[in-house]
Coordinates of C-alpha atoms in Angstrom, one line a residue:
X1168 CA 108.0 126.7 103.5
X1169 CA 108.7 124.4 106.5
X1170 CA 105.1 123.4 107.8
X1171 CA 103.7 120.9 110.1
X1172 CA 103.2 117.5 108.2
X1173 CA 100.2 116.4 110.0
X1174 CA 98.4 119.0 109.3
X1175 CA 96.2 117.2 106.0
X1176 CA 95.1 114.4 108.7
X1177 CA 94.1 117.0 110.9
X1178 CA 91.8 118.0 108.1
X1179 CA 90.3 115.3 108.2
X1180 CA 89.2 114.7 111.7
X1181 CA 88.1 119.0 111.8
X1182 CA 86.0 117.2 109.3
X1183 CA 85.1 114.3 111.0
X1184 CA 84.4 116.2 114.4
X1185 CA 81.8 118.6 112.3
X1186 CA 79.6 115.6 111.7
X1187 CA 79.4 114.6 115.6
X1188 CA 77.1 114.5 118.2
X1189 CA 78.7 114.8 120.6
X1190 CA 82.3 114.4 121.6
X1191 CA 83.5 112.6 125.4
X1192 CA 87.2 113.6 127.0
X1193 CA 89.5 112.2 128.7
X1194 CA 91.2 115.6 130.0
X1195 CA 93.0 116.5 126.3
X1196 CA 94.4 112.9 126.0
X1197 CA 92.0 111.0 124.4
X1198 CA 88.5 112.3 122.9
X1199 CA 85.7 110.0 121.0
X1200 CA 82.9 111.2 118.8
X1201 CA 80.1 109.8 118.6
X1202 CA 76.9 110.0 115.4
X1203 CA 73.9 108.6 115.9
X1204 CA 71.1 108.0 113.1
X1205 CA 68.2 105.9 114.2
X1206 CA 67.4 105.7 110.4
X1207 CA 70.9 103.7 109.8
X1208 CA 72.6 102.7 113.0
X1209 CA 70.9 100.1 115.9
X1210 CA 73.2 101.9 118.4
X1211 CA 75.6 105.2 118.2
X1212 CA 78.7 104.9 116.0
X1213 CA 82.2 106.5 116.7
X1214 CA 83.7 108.5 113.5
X1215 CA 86.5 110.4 115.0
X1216 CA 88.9 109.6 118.1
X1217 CA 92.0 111.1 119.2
X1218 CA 95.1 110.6 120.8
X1219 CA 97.5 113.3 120.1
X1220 CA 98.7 116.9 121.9
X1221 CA 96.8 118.7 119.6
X1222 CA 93.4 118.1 121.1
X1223 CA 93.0 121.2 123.2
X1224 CA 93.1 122.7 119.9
X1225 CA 91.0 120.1 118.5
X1226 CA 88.4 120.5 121.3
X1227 CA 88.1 123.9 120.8
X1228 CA 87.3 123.7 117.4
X1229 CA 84.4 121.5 118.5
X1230 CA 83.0 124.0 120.9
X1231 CA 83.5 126.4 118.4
X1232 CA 80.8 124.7 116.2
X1233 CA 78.4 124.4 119.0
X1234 CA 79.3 120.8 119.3
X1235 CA 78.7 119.7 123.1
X1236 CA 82.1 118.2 124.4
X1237 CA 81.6 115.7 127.4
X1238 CA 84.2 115.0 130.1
X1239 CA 84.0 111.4 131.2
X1240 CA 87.7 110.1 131.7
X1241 CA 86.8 106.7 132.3
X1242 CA 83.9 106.2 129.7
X1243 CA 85.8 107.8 126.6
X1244 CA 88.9 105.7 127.9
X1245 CA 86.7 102.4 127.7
X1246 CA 85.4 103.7 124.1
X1247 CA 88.9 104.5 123.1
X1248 CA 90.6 101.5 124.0
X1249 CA 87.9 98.9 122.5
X1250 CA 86.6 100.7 119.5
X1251 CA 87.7 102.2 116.2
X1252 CA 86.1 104.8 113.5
X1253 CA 83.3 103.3 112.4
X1254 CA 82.1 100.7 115.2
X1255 CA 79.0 100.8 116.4
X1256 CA 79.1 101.1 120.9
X1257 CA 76.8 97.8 120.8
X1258 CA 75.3 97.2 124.4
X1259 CA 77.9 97.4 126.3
X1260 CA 77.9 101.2 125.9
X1261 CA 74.2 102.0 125.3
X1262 CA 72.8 103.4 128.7
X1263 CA 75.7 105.3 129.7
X1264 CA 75.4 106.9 126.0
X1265 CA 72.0 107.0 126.4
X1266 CA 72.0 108.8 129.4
X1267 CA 74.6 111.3 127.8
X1268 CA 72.3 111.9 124.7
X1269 CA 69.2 112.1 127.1
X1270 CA 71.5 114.8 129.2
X1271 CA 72.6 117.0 126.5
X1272 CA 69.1 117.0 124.7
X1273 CA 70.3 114.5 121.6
X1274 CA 67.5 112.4 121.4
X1275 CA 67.3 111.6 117.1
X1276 CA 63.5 110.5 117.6
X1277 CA 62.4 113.9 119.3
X1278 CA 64.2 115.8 116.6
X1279 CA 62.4 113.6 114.0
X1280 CA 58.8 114.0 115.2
X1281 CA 59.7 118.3 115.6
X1282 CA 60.3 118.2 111.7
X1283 CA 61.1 121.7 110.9
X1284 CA 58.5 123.5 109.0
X1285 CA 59.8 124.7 105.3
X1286 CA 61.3 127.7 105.7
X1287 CA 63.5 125.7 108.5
X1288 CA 64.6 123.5 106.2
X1289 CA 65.0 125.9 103.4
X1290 CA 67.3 127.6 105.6
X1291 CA 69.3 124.6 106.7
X1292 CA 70.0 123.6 103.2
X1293 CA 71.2 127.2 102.1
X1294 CA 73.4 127.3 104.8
X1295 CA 74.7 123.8 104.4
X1296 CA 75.8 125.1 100.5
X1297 CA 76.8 128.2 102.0
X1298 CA 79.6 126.8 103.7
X1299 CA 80.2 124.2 101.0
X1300 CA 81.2 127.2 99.4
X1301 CA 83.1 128.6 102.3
X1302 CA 85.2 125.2 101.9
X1303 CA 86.1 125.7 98.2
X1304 CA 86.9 129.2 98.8
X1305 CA 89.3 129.2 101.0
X1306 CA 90.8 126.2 99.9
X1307 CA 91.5 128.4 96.2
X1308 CA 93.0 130.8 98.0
X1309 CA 95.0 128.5 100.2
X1310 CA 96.6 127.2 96.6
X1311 CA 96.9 130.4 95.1
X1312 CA 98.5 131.8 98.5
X1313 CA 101.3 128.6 98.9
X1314 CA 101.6 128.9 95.4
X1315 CA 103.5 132.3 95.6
X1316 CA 104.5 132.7 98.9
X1317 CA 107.7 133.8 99.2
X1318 CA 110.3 130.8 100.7
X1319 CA 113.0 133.5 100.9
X1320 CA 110.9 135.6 103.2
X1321 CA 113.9 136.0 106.3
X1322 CA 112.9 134.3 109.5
X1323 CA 110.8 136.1 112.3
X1324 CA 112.9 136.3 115.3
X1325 CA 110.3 139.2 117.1
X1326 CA 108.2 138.6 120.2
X1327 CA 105.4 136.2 118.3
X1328 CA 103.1 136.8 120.7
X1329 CA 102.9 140.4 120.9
X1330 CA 102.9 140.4 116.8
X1331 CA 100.0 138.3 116.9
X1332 CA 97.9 139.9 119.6
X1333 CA 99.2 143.6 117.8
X1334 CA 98.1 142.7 114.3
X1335 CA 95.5 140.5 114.3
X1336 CA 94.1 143.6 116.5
X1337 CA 94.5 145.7 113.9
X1338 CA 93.3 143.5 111.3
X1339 CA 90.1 143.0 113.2
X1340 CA 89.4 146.8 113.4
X1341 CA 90.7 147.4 109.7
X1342 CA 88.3 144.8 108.4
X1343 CA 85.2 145.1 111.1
X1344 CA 85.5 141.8 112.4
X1345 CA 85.0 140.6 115.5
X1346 CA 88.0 140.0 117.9
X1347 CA 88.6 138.3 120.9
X1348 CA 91.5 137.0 123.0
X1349 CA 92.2 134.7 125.6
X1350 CA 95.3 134.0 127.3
X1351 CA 95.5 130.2 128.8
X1352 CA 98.6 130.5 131.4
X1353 CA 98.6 126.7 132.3
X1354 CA 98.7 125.2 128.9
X1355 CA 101.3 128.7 128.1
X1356 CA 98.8 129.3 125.1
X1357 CA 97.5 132.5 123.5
X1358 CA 93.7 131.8 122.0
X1359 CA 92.8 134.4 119.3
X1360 CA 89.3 134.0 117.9
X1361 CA 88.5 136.0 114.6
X1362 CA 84.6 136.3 112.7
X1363 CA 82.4 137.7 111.0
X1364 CA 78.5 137.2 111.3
X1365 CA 76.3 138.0 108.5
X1366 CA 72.9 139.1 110.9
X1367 CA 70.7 139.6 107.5
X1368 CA 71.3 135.7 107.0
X1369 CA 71.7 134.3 110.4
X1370 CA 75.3 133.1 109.6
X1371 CA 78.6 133.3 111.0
X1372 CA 82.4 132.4 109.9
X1373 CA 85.4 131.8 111.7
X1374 CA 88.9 131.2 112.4
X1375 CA 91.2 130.3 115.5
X1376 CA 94.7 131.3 115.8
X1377 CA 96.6 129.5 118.9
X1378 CA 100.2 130.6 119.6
X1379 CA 101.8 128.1 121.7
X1380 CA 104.7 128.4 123.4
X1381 CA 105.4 125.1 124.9
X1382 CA 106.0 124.0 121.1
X1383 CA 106.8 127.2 119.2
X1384 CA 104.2 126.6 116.9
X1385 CA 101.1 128.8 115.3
X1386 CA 97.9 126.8 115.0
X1387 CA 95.5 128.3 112.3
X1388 CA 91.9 126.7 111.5
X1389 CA 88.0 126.6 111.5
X1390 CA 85.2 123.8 110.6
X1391 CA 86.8 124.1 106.6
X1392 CA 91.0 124.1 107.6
X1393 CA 94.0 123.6 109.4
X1394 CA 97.6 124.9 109.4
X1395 CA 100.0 124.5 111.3
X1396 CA 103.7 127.3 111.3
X1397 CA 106.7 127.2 113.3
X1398 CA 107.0 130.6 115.0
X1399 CA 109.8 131.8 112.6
X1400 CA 107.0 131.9 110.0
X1401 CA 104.8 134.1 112.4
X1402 CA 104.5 136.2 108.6
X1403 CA 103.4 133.9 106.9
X1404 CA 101.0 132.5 109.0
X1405 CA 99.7 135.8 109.3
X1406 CA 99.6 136.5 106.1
X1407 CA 97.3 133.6 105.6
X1408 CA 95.4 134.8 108.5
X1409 CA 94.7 137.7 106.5
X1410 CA 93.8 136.3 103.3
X1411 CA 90.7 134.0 104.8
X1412 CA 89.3 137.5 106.6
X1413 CA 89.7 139.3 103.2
X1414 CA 88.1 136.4 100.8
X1415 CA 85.3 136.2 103.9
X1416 CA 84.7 140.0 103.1
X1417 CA 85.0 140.0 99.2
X1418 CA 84.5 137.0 97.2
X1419 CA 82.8 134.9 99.9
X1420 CA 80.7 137.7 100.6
X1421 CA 79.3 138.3 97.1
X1422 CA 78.5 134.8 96.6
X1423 CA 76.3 134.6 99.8
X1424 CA 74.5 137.2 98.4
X1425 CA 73.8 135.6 95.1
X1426 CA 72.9 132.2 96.9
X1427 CA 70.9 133.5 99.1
X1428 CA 68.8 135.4 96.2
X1429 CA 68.7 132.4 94.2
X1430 CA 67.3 129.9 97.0
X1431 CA 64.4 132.5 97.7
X1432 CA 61.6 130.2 97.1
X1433 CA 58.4 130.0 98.6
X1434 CA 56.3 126.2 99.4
X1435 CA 54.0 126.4 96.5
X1436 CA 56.7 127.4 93.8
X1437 CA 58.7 124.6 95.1
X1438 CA 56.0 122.2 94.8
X1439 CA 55.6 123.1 91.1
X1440 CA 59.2 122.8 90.2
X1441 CA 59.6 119.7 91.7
X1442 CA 56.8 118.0 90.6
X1443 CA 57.3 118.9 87.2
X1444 CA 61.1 118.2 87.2
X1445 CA 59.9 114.3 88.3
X1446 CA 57.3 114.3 85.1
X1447 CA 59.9 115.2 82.8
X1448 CA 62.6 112.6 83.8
X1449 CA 59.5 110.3 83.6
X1450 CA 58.4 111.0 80.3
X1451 CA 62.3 111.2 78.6
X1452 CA 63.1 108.1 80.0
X1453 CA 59.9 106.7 77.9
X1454 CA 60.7 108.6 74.7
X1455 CA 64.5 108.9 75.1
X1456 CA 65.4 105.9 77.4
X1457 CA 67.4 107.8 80.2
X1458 CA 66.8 105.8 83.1
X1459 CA 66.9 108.5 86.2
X1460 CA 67.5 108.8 89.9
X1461 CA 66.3 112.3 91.5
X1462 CA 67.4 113.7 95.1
X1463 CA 65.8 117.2 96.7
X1464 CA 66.5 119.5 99.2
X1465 CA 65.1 123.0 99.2
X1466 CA 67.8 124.2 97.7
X1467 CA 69.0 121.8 94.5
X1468 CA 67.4 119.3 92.7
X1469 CA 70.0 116.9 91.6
X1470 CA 68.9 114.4 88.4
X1471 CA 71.1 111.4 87.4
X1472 CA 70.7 110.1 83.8
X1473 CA 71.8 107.1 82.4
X1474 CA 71.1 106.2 78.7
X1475 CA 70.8 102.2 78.2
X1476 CA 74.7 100.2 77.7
X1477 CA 76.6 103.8 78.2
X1478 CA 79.2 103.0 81.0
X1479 CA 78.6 106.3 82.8
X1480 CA 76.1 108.7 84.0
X1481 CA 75.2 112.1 84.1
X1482 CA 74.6 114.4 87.1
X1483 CA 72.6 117.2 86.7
X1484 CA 72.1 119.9 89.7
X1485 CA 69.9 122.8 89.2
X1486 CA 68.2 125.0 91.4
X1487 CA 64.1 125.2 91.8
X1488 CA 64.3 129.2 90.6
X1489 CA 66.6 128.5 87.4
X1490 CA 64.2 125.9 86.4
X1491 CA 61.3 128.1 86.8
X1492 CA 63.6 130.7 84.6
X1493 CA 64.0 128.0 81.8
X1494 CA 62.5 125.1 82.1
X1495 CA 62.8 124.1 78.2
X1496 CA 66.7 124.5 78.3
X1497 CA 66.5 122.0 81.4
X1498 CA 63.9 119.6 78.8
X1499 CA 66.5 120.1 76.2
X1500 CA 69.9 119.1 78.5
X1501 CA 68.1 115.5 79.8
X1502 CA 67.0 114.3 76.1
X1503 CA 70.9 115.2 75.0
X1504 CA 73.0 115.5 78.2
X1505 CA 76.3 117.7 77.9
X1506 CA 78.4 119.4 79.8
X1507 CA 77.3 122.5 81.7
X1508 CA 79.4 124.5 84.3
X1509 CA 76.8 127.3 86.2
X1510 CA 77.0 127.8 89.5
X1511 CA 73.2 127.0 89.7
X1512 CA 72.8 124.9 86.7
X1513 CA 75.6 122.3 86.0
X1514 CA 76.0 119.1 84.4
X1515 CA 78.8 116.9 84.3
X1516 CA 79.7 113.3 83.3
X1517 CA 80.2 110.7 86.7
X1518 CA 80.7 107.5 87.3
X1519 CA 77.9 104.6 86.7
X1520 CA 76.3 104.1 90.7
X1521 CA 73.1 102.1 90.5
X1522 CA 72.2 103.4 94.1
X1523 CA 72.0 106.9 92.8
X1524 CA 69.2 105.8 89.9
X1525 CA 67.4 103.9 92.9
X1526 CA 66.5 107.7 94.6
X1527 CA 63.6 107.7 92.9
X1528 CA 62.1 105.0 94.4
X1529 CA 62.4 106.9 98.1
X1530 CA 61.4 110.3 97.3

């Protein structure tokens, strides 16, 4: 089917944008993003900027996940013009960004001292695989669903806006999700927001749907994906509207569940599993020479294993319940590593990275 060729790139800076603090304008010509980790960086770094038509789409997006967008025409102009992904603002910049991240309440070092408590964390992390899993989802069923579209299908020649604002209606209501429209006469743009929010586990998805007219095109896309249709495939993009809402209800759904059961843990269990996952690395790199690297959140432990002149590694992820469940099958997989698929317990061959054995030493 005949789609927008950008639209890979534009995965990338959705991607990109998600890891922002904040992004500054320039109307919807220009936007910068800008990350800031005292832990790394002397100053903010940029790792996302954009020049195209598509950022009112792009922007939105942003605001979408609670990102704060900044409009400063002359400042993201400056930062546009003399930096690039992955420069650092240096002085020049710092106490007008300062004053930004000071303004909107970005201040790294406060949100370092207000460590969240466990449970906090515990929740971050699930939802952080959560939509991990969201990502892999939907990018299956994007496959499957190009896969076997039909390219025959004949061309929509209807009224594209009323079909969109008639069926993703109806879709909404068939599937209980929540709905909203918003029509943006100056920019001759139809904004359809679609999602679902999961109150039991404090957690939302979403997509956008923007039907422009000014380019006869149908934008599709959330934190995870982005497509882009010409309006005679106002089917097809539907159809792959569709699909996301129905794997958000049914596969996606189902998993989230089984996550969210697995992760249950409470500070003292954790404690235990993790202390006794670091004392058997220890002891089978004495009898068994695997040198290791650890890394934990509150979800996964994740082990790396190397055994002395092998070329590779081994990564091991498992998570603090499934250890408590069998902790001898997880003695028995790091004296003779192999391959293991489970969602919660998996182990696969990677390649050799020394920085990955040197975890230990920061943990």
């Amino acid at each position: 089917m005949t789609e927008n060729k950008i639209w890979p790139s534009f995965n990338h800076v959705i991607e990109a944008i998600s890891r922002c603090d904040v992004i500054l304008r320039c109307k919807d010509k220009l936007f910068v993003g800008l990350y800031y980790n005292y832990a790394f960086h002397e100053f903010p770094v940029v790792v996302c900027r954009g020049v195209w038509n598509f950022n009112y789409f792009l922007m939105k997006v942003a605001e979408m996940m609670g990102i704060p967008c900044v409009d400063n025409q002359l400042l993201t102009r400056e930062l546009y013009e003399e930096l690039k992904e992955g420069d650092s603002i240096g002085f020049k910049f710092c106490m007008a960004i300062a004053e930004i991240y000071s303004n909107w309440r970005l201040n790294p070092l406060r949100k370092k001292m207000e460590e969240p408590d466990f449970y906090e964390q515990l929740n971050n992390d699930a939802l952080a695989d959560i939509y991990i899993l969201e990502k892999k989802i939907i990018k299956k069923v994007e496959r499957r669903y190009f896969k076997n579209i039909d390219n025959c299908n004949p061309l929509y020649e209807g009224d594209v806006f009323k079909y969109f604002e008639e069926k993703l209606g109806k879709l909404a209501e068939e599937e209980k999700v929540n709905f909203r429209s918003v029509h943006n006469a100056e920019k001759k743009i139809d904004e359809y927001y679609l999602d679902i929010f999961f109150e039991k586990y404090n957690m939302d998805f979403w997509q956008t749907i923007f039907v422009s007219a000014g380019d006869k095109k149908i934008y599709i896309g959330s934190k995870n994906f982005f497509r882009c249709f010409d309006f005679s495939k106002a089917d097809a993009a539907f159809g792959f509207v569709k699909i996301i809402v129905e794997a958000w209800k049914g596969e996606l759904w189902n998993k989230v569940q089984k996550f969210i059961e697995e992760f249950e843990i409470n500070p003292r269990l954790y404690d235990i599993a993790q202390n006794t996952i670091k004392t058997m690395v220890e002891m089978n790199y004495s009898r068994n020479g695997y040198e290791y690297g650890f890394d934990f959140i509150k979800t996964f432990a994740t082990i790396y294993l190397k055994k002395s002149k092998s070329p590779g590694m081994y990564k091991v992820l498992i998570t603090y319940n499934e250890f408590l469940r069998h902790p001898e099958v997880f003695k028995n997989l790091i004296k003779a590593p192999r391959k293991i698929n489970k969602w919660n317990f998996c182990c696969r061959e990677v390649k050799y990275n020394q920085k990955k054995l040197d975890q230990k030493f920061k943990s």
